[in-house]
Amino acid sequence: MSQTSIAQASKLNSRLGAILRSTSGNFLEQFDFFLFGFYATAIGKAFFPSESETASLLNTFGVFWLGALMRPVGAITLGAYIDKIGRRQGLIVTLSIMAVGTVVIAFCPGYATIGIAAPLIVLFGRLLQGFSAGVEVGGVSVYLSEIATPGKRGFYTSFQSCSQQVAIFVAAVLGYLLNELIPAETVAAWGWRVPFFFGCLIVPLIFFLRRTLEETPEFLAMQKHPTAREVFTSALANWRIVLLGMMIAILTTTTFYFVTVYTPTFGKNVLKLSSQDALLVTLLVALTNFIWNPIGGAISDRIGRKPVLLTIAGLALVTTYPALYWLVSAPTFAKMLGVEMMFSFYFGTYSGAMLGALVEIVPKHVRTTCFSLAFSLAAALFGTFTPFVSTWLIGRTEDKASPAFWLMFAAVLGIIGALAVYPRTPKPSRVKKPLPLGRALPQSSREAAGVLCR
C-alpha cells in the first residue's frame, strides 16, 4: 500500500473515530428519552398514580415536557460556555449533567414508597436531562460540521441524528427481550427500570470516549473567542435567525417524537396492538431513520437544502392525516409498520438536510448557542410536547387520527421557515448560501467579539 493510501486510510479512521466519540453522548440522551416514553404507562403508575389511565399518562408526558422546557435554558447557558471554552470540554460537561439525571430517574423509589417526593425527584432528574440536552444536539452538530470535508457538511452533521437512532434501536431490543423474558406484571412493577440501569452502566464508557475527543481546527483557528456576555448579546441581536431556525427544526422534532417516543404508547393504548408489535415497529423505524438521515444530508449537499426541506414538508402536509386515518380505521401490525415507515422517510430525509441548514444560517462565532437555542425551542415547545398533545387531541376529539393535525401544523411552519431563509432558488454554485438574516451588533460589540454577525 502506498504512503498516500495509508495517509488517506488514517484520516478516514480518525474522522470515523471523531464521529463515534462526539455522538456517544447523544446515544445516552436519546436512549433515556426513549425509555421514558416507551415505559410511560409503567412510570405513570409508579410515580403519578391516578384512577384514570389517561390522567396518569398526561402527568407522565407533562413531566417529560417540563424537562424539555429546560432545553432553551441549557442552550443559552451551556451554548455560551462551549462557544467560549471549546467544543471538546463543553461536550464533556453536558455528558456529566445528563448522566446525573439518568441515575436519579433509574434509582428513584416509587410513589408508594416515598410519597410526593417520588414525582418531585423524577422531575428534578428530567430537568437536569433537559438542561443538558439543550446543547447536546447543537454541540455535536457543530463539532461534526467543523470536522466535515468540503462539500459534505450535511452528510457529516446527519450522524448526530444517526447516533440517536442507534440508541432507540438498542432500547427497543432491550424492551423486546424484557417483555419476552419477564411477565408483564413484573415489567410494570419494576422490570421497566432494567434498561435504565443499563444506561447507567454504559456512562463510564461514554465518558472515556468523550475525553479522547480533539478540539476542532476551526475553533482553534479563531483569533478570539467571545465572552459569555458577548455571546448572549449576539444571540439576542440574531433573534430572527433563531426564530426561523426553530421553525425549520419543528417538523424534525415533532415527527421524531411521534415515531419514537409516542409510537409505543400509540400502538398499545390507542391501536390496542401488543407491546411486542409496538416495539418491533419502533425498532424497524430506528433502523430506517439511521439509513435516511445520511441520505438526506448527502442529497442536500448535492442539490441544496431548500428543495429537500420544501419537498418533504409538502409531502407531510398532504399525506399525514389520510395515512393515520387509514391506520386507525382498522389497525394491524402491517398497516402501522407501513405508516411509520412513511414517517421515518419524512423524518430522516428532512433531518439530514435540516441539520446542515441550521449550522450554515447561524453566525459562526456563536454557532453552538444559536443552533442549540433554535433546536431547543423547537424541541421544547413542539417536539417533546408531541406525546402530550397527541394524547390530549385523541381524548378531546375522540378521533384517533387527530395527532395528524399537530404534525401538519409543524409542516406548515417548516415550509414558511424554509421559504424565509431561502427566498429564491440560488444558482448551483451558490446553493449552500442562504440569505443572511442576522442583525449586526453595535460596533463596540463587534470589535469585542472579533467578528461580524451575519
Short mmCIF file of C-alpha atoms in Angstrom, two decimals:
data_model
loop_
_atom_site.label_atom_id
_atom_site.label_comp_id
_atom_site.label_asym_id
_atom_site.label_seq_id
_atom_site.Cartn_x
_atom_site.Cartn_y
_atom_site.Cartn_z
CA MET A 1 0.00 0.00 0.00
CA SER A 2 1.36 3.43 -0.97
CA GLN A 3 2.10 6.17 1.54
CA THR A 4 -0.76 8.20 0.08
CA SER A 5 -3.24 5.36 0.60
CA ILE A 6 -2.02 4.83 4.14
CA ALA A 7 -2.43 8.53 4.92
CA GLN A 8 -5.95 8.57 3.44
CA ALA A 9 -6.94 5.49 5.45
CA SER A 10 -5.53 7.08 8.59
CA LYS A 11 -7.55 10.28 8.03
CA LEU A 12 -10.71 8.24 7.42
CA ASN A 13 -10.23 6.24 10.62
CA SER A 14 -9.55 9.47 12.51
CA ARG A 15 -12.79 11.05 11.25
CA LEU A 16 -14.81 7.92 11.97
CA GLY A 17 -13.38 7.87 15.48
CA ALA A 18 -14.23 11.54 15.97
CA ILE A 19 -17.82 10.89 14.84
CA LEU A 20 -18.14 7.98 17.28
CA ARG A 21 -16.67 9.88 20.23
CA SER A 22 -18.66 13.06 19.66
CA THR A 23 -22.02 11.31 19.15
CA SER A 24 -21.69 8.90 22.10
CA GLY A 25 -23.35 11.36 24.47
CA ASN A 26 -26.26 11.72 22.05
CA PHE A 27 -26.72 7.98 22.39
CA LEU A 28 -27.20 8.25 26.16
CA GLU A 29 -29.54 11.22 25.83
CA GLN A 30 -31.90 9.58 23.36
CA PHE A 31 -31.65 6.16 24.99
CA ASP A 32 -33.08 7.56 28.21
CA PHE A 33 -35.61 9.82 26.45
CA PHE A 34 -37.00 6.88 24.50
CA LEU A 35 -37.24 4.67 27.57
CA PHE A 36 -39.20 7.38 29.39
CA GLY A 37 -41.70 7.46 26.54
CA PHE A 38 -41.93 3.72 25.96
CA TYR A 39 -42.48 2.92 29.63
CA ALA A 40 -44.74 5.94 30.15
CA THR A 41 -47.60 3.76 31.39
CA ALA A 42 -45.43 1.96 33.97
CA ILE A 43 -43.69 5.19 35.02
CA GLY A 44 -47.08 6.86 35.40
CA LYS A 45 -48.27 4.12 37.74
CA ALA A 46 -45.01 4.19 39.72
CA PHE A 47 -44.70 7.95 40.20
CA PHE A 48 -48.05 9.50 39.17
CA PRO A 49 -50.79 7.10 40.31
CA SER A 50 -54.33 8.01 39.25
CA GLU A 51 -57.69 6.31 38.84
CA SER A 52 -57.68 7.41 35.18
CA GLU A 53 -55.05 5.89 32.88
CA THR A 54 -55.29 8.95 30.60
CA ALA A 55 -54.66 11.30 33.54
CA SER A 56 -51.67 9.23 34.63
CA LEU A 57 -50.25 9.33 31.09
CA LEU A 58 -50.81 13.07 30.83
CA ASN A 59 -48.93 13.58 34.11
CA THR A 60 -46.05 11.45 32.86
CA PHE A 61 -45.85 13.19 29.48
CA GLY A 62 -46.26 16.50 31.29
CA VAL A 63 -43.09 15.86 33.29
CA PHE A 64 -41.43 14.72 30.05
CA TRP A 65 -42.36 18.08 28.53
CA LEU A 66 -41.35 20.15 31.59
CA GLY A 67 -37.89 18.65 31.33
CA ALA A 68 -37.81 19.78 27.72
CA LEU A 69 -38.57 23.35 28.78
CA MET A 70 -35.11 23.39 30.34
CA ARG A 71 -33.56 22.85 26.92
CA PRO A 72 -33.57 26.54 25.89
CA VAL A 73 -32.02 27.43 29.27
CA GLY A 74 -29.30 24.86 28.69
CA ALA A 75 -28.85 26.06 25.11
CA ILE A 76 -28.12 29.63 26.23
CA THR A 77 -26.04 28.77 29.31
CA LEU A 78 -24.04 25.78 28.08
CA GLY A 79 -24.00 27.07 24.49
CA ALA A 80 -22.21 30.22 25.60
CA TYR A 81 -19.78 28.06 27.57
CA ILE A 82 -18.99 25.88 24.53
CA ASP A 83 -18.60 28.87 22.19
CA LYS A 84 -16.15 30.38 24.67
CA ILE A 85 -14.20 27.43 26.08
CA GLY A 86 -14.33 24.92 23.23
CA ARG A 87 -16.34 22.08 21.71
CA ARG A 88 -14.47 19.24 23.44
CA GLN A 89 -14.65 20.50 27.03
CA GLY A 90 -18.25 21.60 26.63
CA LEU A 91 -19.39 18.17 25.43
CA ILE A 92 -17.79 16.55 28.48
CA VAL A 93 -19.73 18.90 30.78
CA THR A 94 -23.05 18.18 29.04
CA LEU A 95 -22.46 14.44 29.36
CA SER A 96 -21.79 14.80 33.11
CA ILE A 97 -25.10 16.58 33.68
CA MET A 98 -27.01 14.09 31.53
CA ALA A 99 -25.50 11.16 33.44
CA VAL A 100 -26.64 12.55 36.80
CA GLY A 101 -30.21 12.92 35.54
CA THR A 102 -30.21 9.34 34.23
CA VAL A 103 -29.01 7.92 37.55
CA VAL A 104 -31.60 9.93 39.51
CA ILE A 105 -34.52 8.55 37.49
CA ALA A 106 -33.20 4.98 37.45
CA PHE A 107 -32.84 4.71 41.23
CA CYS A 108 -35.72 6.88 42.46
CA PRO A 109 -38.18 4.93 44.69
CA GLY A 110 -41.83 4.90 43.66
CA TYR A 111 -44.75 6.94 44.98
CA ALA A 112 -45.88 4.02 47.16
CA THR A 113 -42.53 4.13 48.99
CA ILE A 114 -41.72 7.83 49.49
CA GLY A 115 -44.94 9.57 48.50
CA ILE A 116 -44.91 13.00 46.87
CA ALA A 117 -41.11 13.09 46.94
CA ALA A 118 -41.03 10.48 44.16
CA PRO A 119 -42.55 12.60 41.35
CA LEU A 120 -40.53 15.61 42.54
CA ILE A 121 -37.26 13.64 42.30
CA VAL A 122 -38.19 12.33 38.86
CA LEU A 123 -38.99 15.89 37.77
CA PHE A 124 -35.58 17.01 39.04
CA GLY A 125 -33.90 14.28 37.02
CA ARG A 126 -35.83 15.29 33.91
CA LEU A 127 -34.91 18.96 34.42
CA LEU A 128 -31.22 18.01 34.56
CA GLN A 129 -31.56 15.93 31.41
CA GLY A 130 -33.39 18.72 29.62
CA PHE A 131 -30.77 21.28 30.66
CA SER A 132 -28.02 19.09 29.24
CA ALA A 133 -29.93 18.07 26.11
CA GLY A 134 -30.45 21.74 25.29
CA VAL A 135 -26.92 21.99 23.97
CA GLU A 136 -26.05 18.35 23.29
CA VAL A 137 -27.60 18.25 19.82
CA GLY A 138 -26.20 21.66 18.88
CA GLY A 139 -22.77 20.97 20.33
CA VAL A 140 -22.41 17.67 18.49
CA SER A 141 -23.81 19.03 15.22
CA VAL A 142 -21.42 21.99 15.30
CA TYR A 143 -18.49 19.69 16.11
CA LEU A 144 -19.33 17.41 13.17
CA SER A 145 -19.81 20.35 10.81
CA GLU A 146 -16.40 21.74 11.75
CA ILE A 147 -14.58 18.46 11.04
CA ALA A 148 -16.50 17.82 7.80
CA THR A 149 -14.68 17.57 4.48
CA PRO A 150 -15.54 20.26 1.89
CA GLY A 151 -18.99 19.89 0.35
CA LYS A 152 -20.13 17.22 2.82
CA ARG A 153 -21.35 19.24 5.79
CA GLY A 154 -24.91 17.90 5.53
CA PHE A 155 -23.67 14.32 5.38
CA TYR A 156 -21.40 14.72 8.42
CA THR A 157 -23.90 16.55 10.62
CA SER A 158 -26.55 13.90 9.87
CA PHE A 159 -24.63 11.44 12.04
CA GLN A 160 -25.71 13.41 15.09
CA SER A 161 -29.22 12.12 14.47
CA CYS A 162 -27.94 8.70 13.42
CA SER A 163 -26.49 8.16 16.90
CA GLN A 164 -29.95 8.77 18.36
CA GLN A 165 -31.41 6.10 16.11
CA VAL A 166 -28.82 3.60 17.36
CA ALA A 167 -29.93 4.44 20.91
CA ILE A 168 -33.58 3.81 20.04
CA PHE A 169 -32.68 0.55 18.31
CA VAL A 170 -30.77 -0.71 21.36
CA ALA A 171 -33.53 0.43 23.73
CA ALA A 172 -36.19 -1.27 21.60
CA VAL A 173 -34.21 -4.52 21.53
CA LEU A 174 -33.81 -4.44 25.31
CA GLY A 175 -37.51 -3.72 25.75
CA TYR A 176 -38.48 -6.52 23.39
CA LEU A 177 -36.28 -9.04 25.23
CA LEU A 178 -37.57 -7.81 28.57
CA ASN A 179 -41.18 -8.37 27.51
CA GLU A 180 -40.33 -11.83 26.20
CA LEU A 181 -38.42 -12.99 29.30
CA ILE A 182 -40.35 -11.32 32.14
CA PRO A 183 -44.11 -11.41 32.84
CA ALA A 184 -45.98 -8.21 32.03
CA GLU A 185 -46.89 -7.68 35.70
CA THR A 186 -43.22 -7.81 36.67
CA VAL A 187 -42.24 -5.36 33.92
CA ALA A 188 -44.92 -2.94 35.13
CA ALA A 189 -43.84 -3.32 38.78
CA TRP A 190 -40.06 -2.95 38.48
CA GLY A 191 -38.79 -4.51 35.25
CA TRP A 192 -39.06 -1.20 33.40
CA ARG A 193 -36.06 0.01 35.47
CA VAL A 194 -33.70 -2.59 33.97
CA PRO A 195 -33.00 -0.67 30.72
CA PHE A 196 -32.43 2.49 32.80
CA PHE A 197 -29.84 0.59 34.85
CA PHE A 198 -28.17 -0.44 31.59
CA GLY A 199 -27.94 3.24 30.66
CA CYS A 200 -26.17 3.92 33.95
CA LEU A 201 -23.67 1.10 33.31
CA ILE A 202 -22.53 2.49 29.94
CA VAL A 203 -21.89 6.00 31.30
CA PRO A 204 -18.20 5.28 32.13
CA LEU A 205 -17.56 4.05 28.56
CA ILE A 206 -19.14 7.18 27.08
CA PHE A 207 -17.04 9.36 29.40
CA PHE A 208 -13.90 7.61 28.16
CA LEU A 209 -14.89 8.19 24.53
CA ARG A 210 -15.69 11.87 25.10
CA ARG A 211 -12.41 12.53 26.95
CA THR A 212 -10.43 11.38 23.90
CA LEU A 213 -12.03 13.99 21.64
CA GLU A 214 -9.77 16.52 19.96
CA GLU A 215 -10.74 20.16 19.58
CA THR A 216 -11.89 21.17 16.10
CA PRO A 217 -9.32 23.01 13.92
CA GLU A 218 -11.94 25.64 13.05
CA PHE A 219 -12.44 26.58 16.72
CA LEU A 220 -8.68 26.64 17.36
CA ALA A 221 -8.21 28.91 14.32
CA MET A 222 -10.47 31.61 15.74
CA GLN A 223 -8.38 34.61 16.74
CA LYS A 224 -10.62 35.45 19.67
CA HIS A 225 -13.40 33.59 21.40
CA PRO A 226 -16.32 35.72 22.63
CA THR A 227 -17.13 36.08 26.31
CA ALA A 228 -20.45 34.82 27.67
CA ARG A 229 -21.83 38.36 27.66
CA GLU A 230 -20.84 38.84 24.03
CA VAL A 231 -22.43 35.51 23.12
CA PHE A 232 -25.71 36.48 24.81
CA THR A 233 -25.69 39.89 23.11
CA SER A 234 -25.03 38.39 19.70
CA ALA A 235 -27.68 35.70 20.13
CA LEU A 236 -30.23 38.38 21.05
CA ALA A 237 -29.23 40.50 18.06
CA ASN A 238 -29.79 37.49 15.79
CA TRP A 239 -33.21 36.57 17.15
CA ARG A 240 -34.66 36.34 13.63
CA ILE A 241 -32.19 33.62 12.66
CA VAL A 242 -33.04 31.72 15.85
CA LEU A 243 -36.78 32.04 15.20
CA LEU A 244 -36.60 30.88 11.59
CA GLY A 245 -34.18 28.11 12.54
CA MET A 246 -36.70 26.95 15.13
CA MET A 247 -39.47 26.90 12.52
CA ILE A 248 -37.33 24.78 10.20
CA ALA A 249 -36.47 22.35 13.01
CA ILE A 250 -40.05 21.88 14.28
CA LEU A 251 -41.01 19.25 11.69
CA THR A 252 -37.92 17.22 12.64
CA THR A 253 -38.67 17.28 16.36
CA THR A 254 -42.42 16.60 16.17
CA THR A 255 -42.08 13.75 13.67
CA PHE A 256 -39.20 12.24 15.61
CA TYR A 257 -41.02 12.18 18.93
CA PHE A 258 -44.13 10.82 17.26
CA VAL A 259 -42.39 7.87 15.56
CA THR A 260 -40.18 7.01 18.53
CA VAL A 261 -41.31 8.19 21.96
CA TYR A 262 -45.07 8.21 21.29
CA THR A 263 -45.36 5.24 18.92
CA PRO A 264 -45.19 2.52 21.63
CA THR A 265 -47.94 4.24 23.64
CA PHE A 266 -49.97 4.90 20.46
CA GLY A 267 -49.65 1.27 19.41
CA LYS A 268 -50.60 -0.20 22.80
CA ASN A 269 -53.15 2.24 24.21
CA VAL A 270 -54.81 3.64 21.08
CA LEU A 271 -54.50 0.94 18.42
CA LYS A 272 -54.64 -1.88 21.01
CA LEU A 273 -51.74 -3.77 19.43
CA SER A 274 -49.38 -5.86 21.55
CA SER A 275 -46.31 -4.41 23.26
CA GLN A 276 -44.15 -6.68 21.11
CA ASP A 277 -45.73 -5.32 17.91
CA ALA A 278 -45.25 -1.71 19.02
CA LEU A 279 -41.63 -2.39 19.98
CA LEU A 280 -40.86 -4.18 16.73
CA VAL A 281 -42.25 -1.27 14.73
CA THR A 282 -40.16 1.17 16.76
CA LEU A 283 -37.06 -0.98 16.27
CA LEU A 284 -37.53 -1.02 12.49
CA VAL A 285 -38.24 2.72 12.46
CA ALA A 286 -34.94 3.36 14.24
CA LEU A 287 -33.16 1.28 11.60
CA THR A 288 -34.70 3.16 8.67
CA ASN A 289 -34.17 6.51 10.41
CA PHE A 290 -30.48 5.65 10.58
CA ILE A 291 -30.43 4.99 6.83
CA TRP A 292 -32.45 8.01 5.70
CA ASN A 293 -30.56 10.62 7.76
CA PRO A 294 -27.21 10.49 5.91
CA ILE A 295 -29.04 10.06 2.61
CA GLY A 296 -30.98 13.26 3.27
CA GLY A 297 -27.80 15.06 4.27
CA ALA A 298 -25.93 13.86 1.18
CA ILE A 299 -28.79 14.80 -1.16
CA SER A 300 -28.95 18.29 0.34
CA ASP A 301 -25.18 18.63 -0.16
CA ARG A 302 -25.77 17.82 -3.79
CA ILE A 303 -28.90 19.81 -4.72
CA GLY A 304 -29.23 22.26 -1.83
CA ARG A 305 -31.11 22.37 1.46
CA LYS A 306 -34.19 24.22 0.20
CA PRO A 307 -35.53 21.62 -2.29
CA VAL A 308 -35.24 18.82 0.26
CA LEU A 309 -36.87 20.81 3.09
CA LEU A 310 -39.80 22.02 0.97
CA THR A 311 -40.44 18.67 -0.72
CA ILE A 312 -40.59 16.66 2.50
CA ALA A 313 -42.62 19.29 4.38
CA GLY A 314 -45.09 19.45 1.50
CA LEU A 315 -45.49 15.67 1.42
CA ALA A 316 -46.02 15.58 5.18
CA LEU A 317 -48.69 18.26 4.95
CA VAL A 318 -50.87 16.43 2.42
CA THR A 319 -50.38 12.78 3.43
CA THR A 320 -50.26 12.70 7.24
CA TYR A 321 -53.99 12.72 8.06
CA PRO A 322 -55.03 10.29 5.28
CA ALA A 323 -52.29 7.88 6.40
CA LEU A 324 -53.28 7.98 10.08
CA TYR A 325 -56.99 7.77 9.25
CA TRP A 326 -56.32 4.66 7.17
CA LEU A 327 -54.33 3.16 10.04
CA VAL A 328 -56.80 3.77 12.88
CA SER A 329 -59.84 2.67 10.83
CA ALA A 330 -58.71 -0.97 11.09
CA PRO A 331 -55.37 -1.22 12.96
CA THR A 332 -52.99 -4.04 12.10
CA PHE A 333 -49.28 -4.55 12.61
CA ALA A 334 -48.62 -4.33 8.85
CA LYS A 335 -50.54 -1.07 8.48
CA MET A 336 -48.83 0.50 11.48
CA LEU A 337 -45.45 -0.52 10.11
CA GLY A 338 -46.27 0.96 6.69
CA VAL A 339 -47.40 4.31 8.10
CA GLU A 340 -44.42 4.53 10.44
CA MET A 341 -42.07 3.76 7.55
CA MET A 342 -43.55 6.72 5.68
CA PHE A 343 -42.98 8.99 8.67
CA SER A 344 -39.47 7.58 9.05
CA PHE A 345 -38.68 8.57 5.46
CA TYR A 346 -40.01 12.07 6.09
CA PHE A 347 -38.10 12.47 9.34
CA GLY A 348 -34.76 11.06 8.21
CA THR A 349 -34.54 12.86 4.87
CA TYR A 350 -35.74 16.18 6.29
CA SER A 351 -33.50 15.94 9.35
CA GLY A 352 -30.40 15.25 7.28
CA ALA A 353 -30.97 18.48 5.33
CA MET A 354 -32.20 20.50 8.32
CA LEU A 355 -29.10 19.96 10.46
CA GLY A 356 -26.81 21.19 7.70
CA ALA A 357 -29.06 24.18 7.04
CA LEU A 358 -29.19 25.17 10.69
CA VAL A 359 -25.41 25.09 11.07
CA GLU A 360 -24.99 27.29 8.00
CA ILE A 361 -27.51 30.03 8.77
CA VAL A 362 -26.29 30.88 12.29
CA PRO A 363 -23.31 33.23 12.92
CA LYS A 364 -20.05 31.33 13.13
CA HIS A 365 -18.71 32.78 16.40
CA VAL A 366 -21.93 31.93 18.31
CA ARG A 367 -22.73 28.87 16.25
CA THR A 368 -23.31 26.49 19.16
CA THR A 369 -25.51 28.94 21.10
CA CYS A 370 -27.76 29.96 18.20
CA PHE A 371 -28.04 26.43 16.78
CA SER A 372 -28.82 24.96 20.21
CA LEU A 373 -31.32 27.68 21.05
CA ALA A 374 -33.22 27.27 17.77
CA PHE A 375 -33.33 23.50 18.03
CA SER A 376 -34.12 23.52 21.75
CA LEU A 377 -37.07 25.86 21.27
CA ALA A 378 -38.38 23.56 18.54
CA ALA A 379 -37.96 20.52 20.77
CA ALA A 380 -39.32 22.13 23.95
CA LEU A 381 -42.34 23.94 22.51
CA PHE A 382 -43.27 21.37 19.87
CA GLY A 383 -41.24 18.15 19.67
CA THR A 384 -41.33 16.80 23.22
CA PHE A 385 -44.85 18.21 23.56
CA THR A 386 -45.99 15.78 20.84
CA PRO A 387 -46.89 12.81 23.11
CA PHE A 388 -48.89 15.12 25.40
CA VAL A 389 -50.68 16.89 22.54
CA SER A 390 -51.42 13.62 20.76
CA THR A 391 -52.93 12.11 23.91
CA TRP A 392 -54.95 15.27 24.55
CA LEU A 393 -56.20 15.55 20.95
CA ILE A 394 -57.43 11.97 20.92
CA GLY A 395 -59.17 12.42 24.27
CA ARG A 396 -60.73 15.74 23.26
CA THR A 397 -61.84 14.92 19.71
CA GLU A 398 -62.29 11.14 20.03
CA ASP A 399 -60.55 10.98 16.64
CA LYS A 400 -57.64 8.55 16.84
CA ALA A 401 -56.10 10.14 13.74
CA SER A 402 -56.15 13.64 15.25
CA PRO A 403 -52.40 13.71 16.12
CA ALA A 404 -52.01 14.32 12.39
CA PHE A 405 -53.16 17.92 12.87
CA TRP A 406 -50.16 18.58 15.10
CA LEU A 407 -47.73 17.15 12.55
CA MET A 408 -49.41 19.06 9.72
CA PHE A 409 -49.06 22.30 11.67
CA ALA A 410 -45.34 21.55 12.06
CA ALA A 411 -45.07 21.00 8.29
CA VAL A 412 -46.66 24.40 7.59
CA LEU A 413 -44.18 26.13 9.90
CA GLY A 414 -41.31 24.28 8.21
CA ILE A 415 -42.42 25.48 4.78
CA ILE A 416 -42.69 29.08 5.98
CA GLY A 417 -39.28 28.92 7.66
CA ALA A 418 -37.56 27.43 4.62
CA LEU A 419 -39.09 29.99 2.26
CA ALA A 420 -37.98 32.81 4.56
CA VAL A 421 -34.41 31.54 4.84
CA TYR A 422 -34.15 30.67 1.14
CA PRO A 423 -36.44 33.24 -0.56
CA ARG A 424 -35.30 32.35 -4.05
CA THR A 425 -33.63 29.36 -5.62
CA PRO A 426 -29.91 30.14 -5.91
CA LYS A 427 -27.65 29.15 -8.74
CA PRO A 428 -25.89 25.78 -8.28
CA SER A 429 -22.59 27.45 -7.40
CA ARG A 430 -24.28 29.31 -4.55
CA VAL A 431 -26.68 26.60 -3.38
CA LYS A 432 -25.33 26.44 0.15
CA LYS A 433 -25.55 30.16 0.91
CA PRO A 434 -28.87 31.16 2.46
CA LEU A 435 -29.88 34.77 2.64
CA PRO A 436 -28.12 36.49 5.60
CA LEU A 437 -30.71 37.15 8.26
CA GLY A 438 -28.98 38.34 11.39
CA ARG A 439 -28.70 41.92 12.57
CA ALA A 440 -25.27 43.37 13.18
CA LEU A 441 -24.19 44.25 16.69
CA PRO A 442 -23.11 47.73 17.68
CA GLN A 443 -19.57 48.49 16.52
CA SER A 444 -18.08 48.12 20.01
CA SER A 445 -19.61 44.68 20.43
CA ARG A 446 -18.39 43.55 17.02
CA GLU A 447 -14.88 44.61 17.82
CA ALA A 448 -15.04 42.87 21.17
CA ALA A 449 -16.20 39.63 19.57
CA GLY A 450 -13.70 39.96 16.76
CA VAL A 451 -16.24 39.03 14.12
CA LEU A 452 -19.28 40.40 12.33
CA CYS A 453 -22.73 38.96 12.82
CA ARG A 454 -24.41 37.85 9.65
#
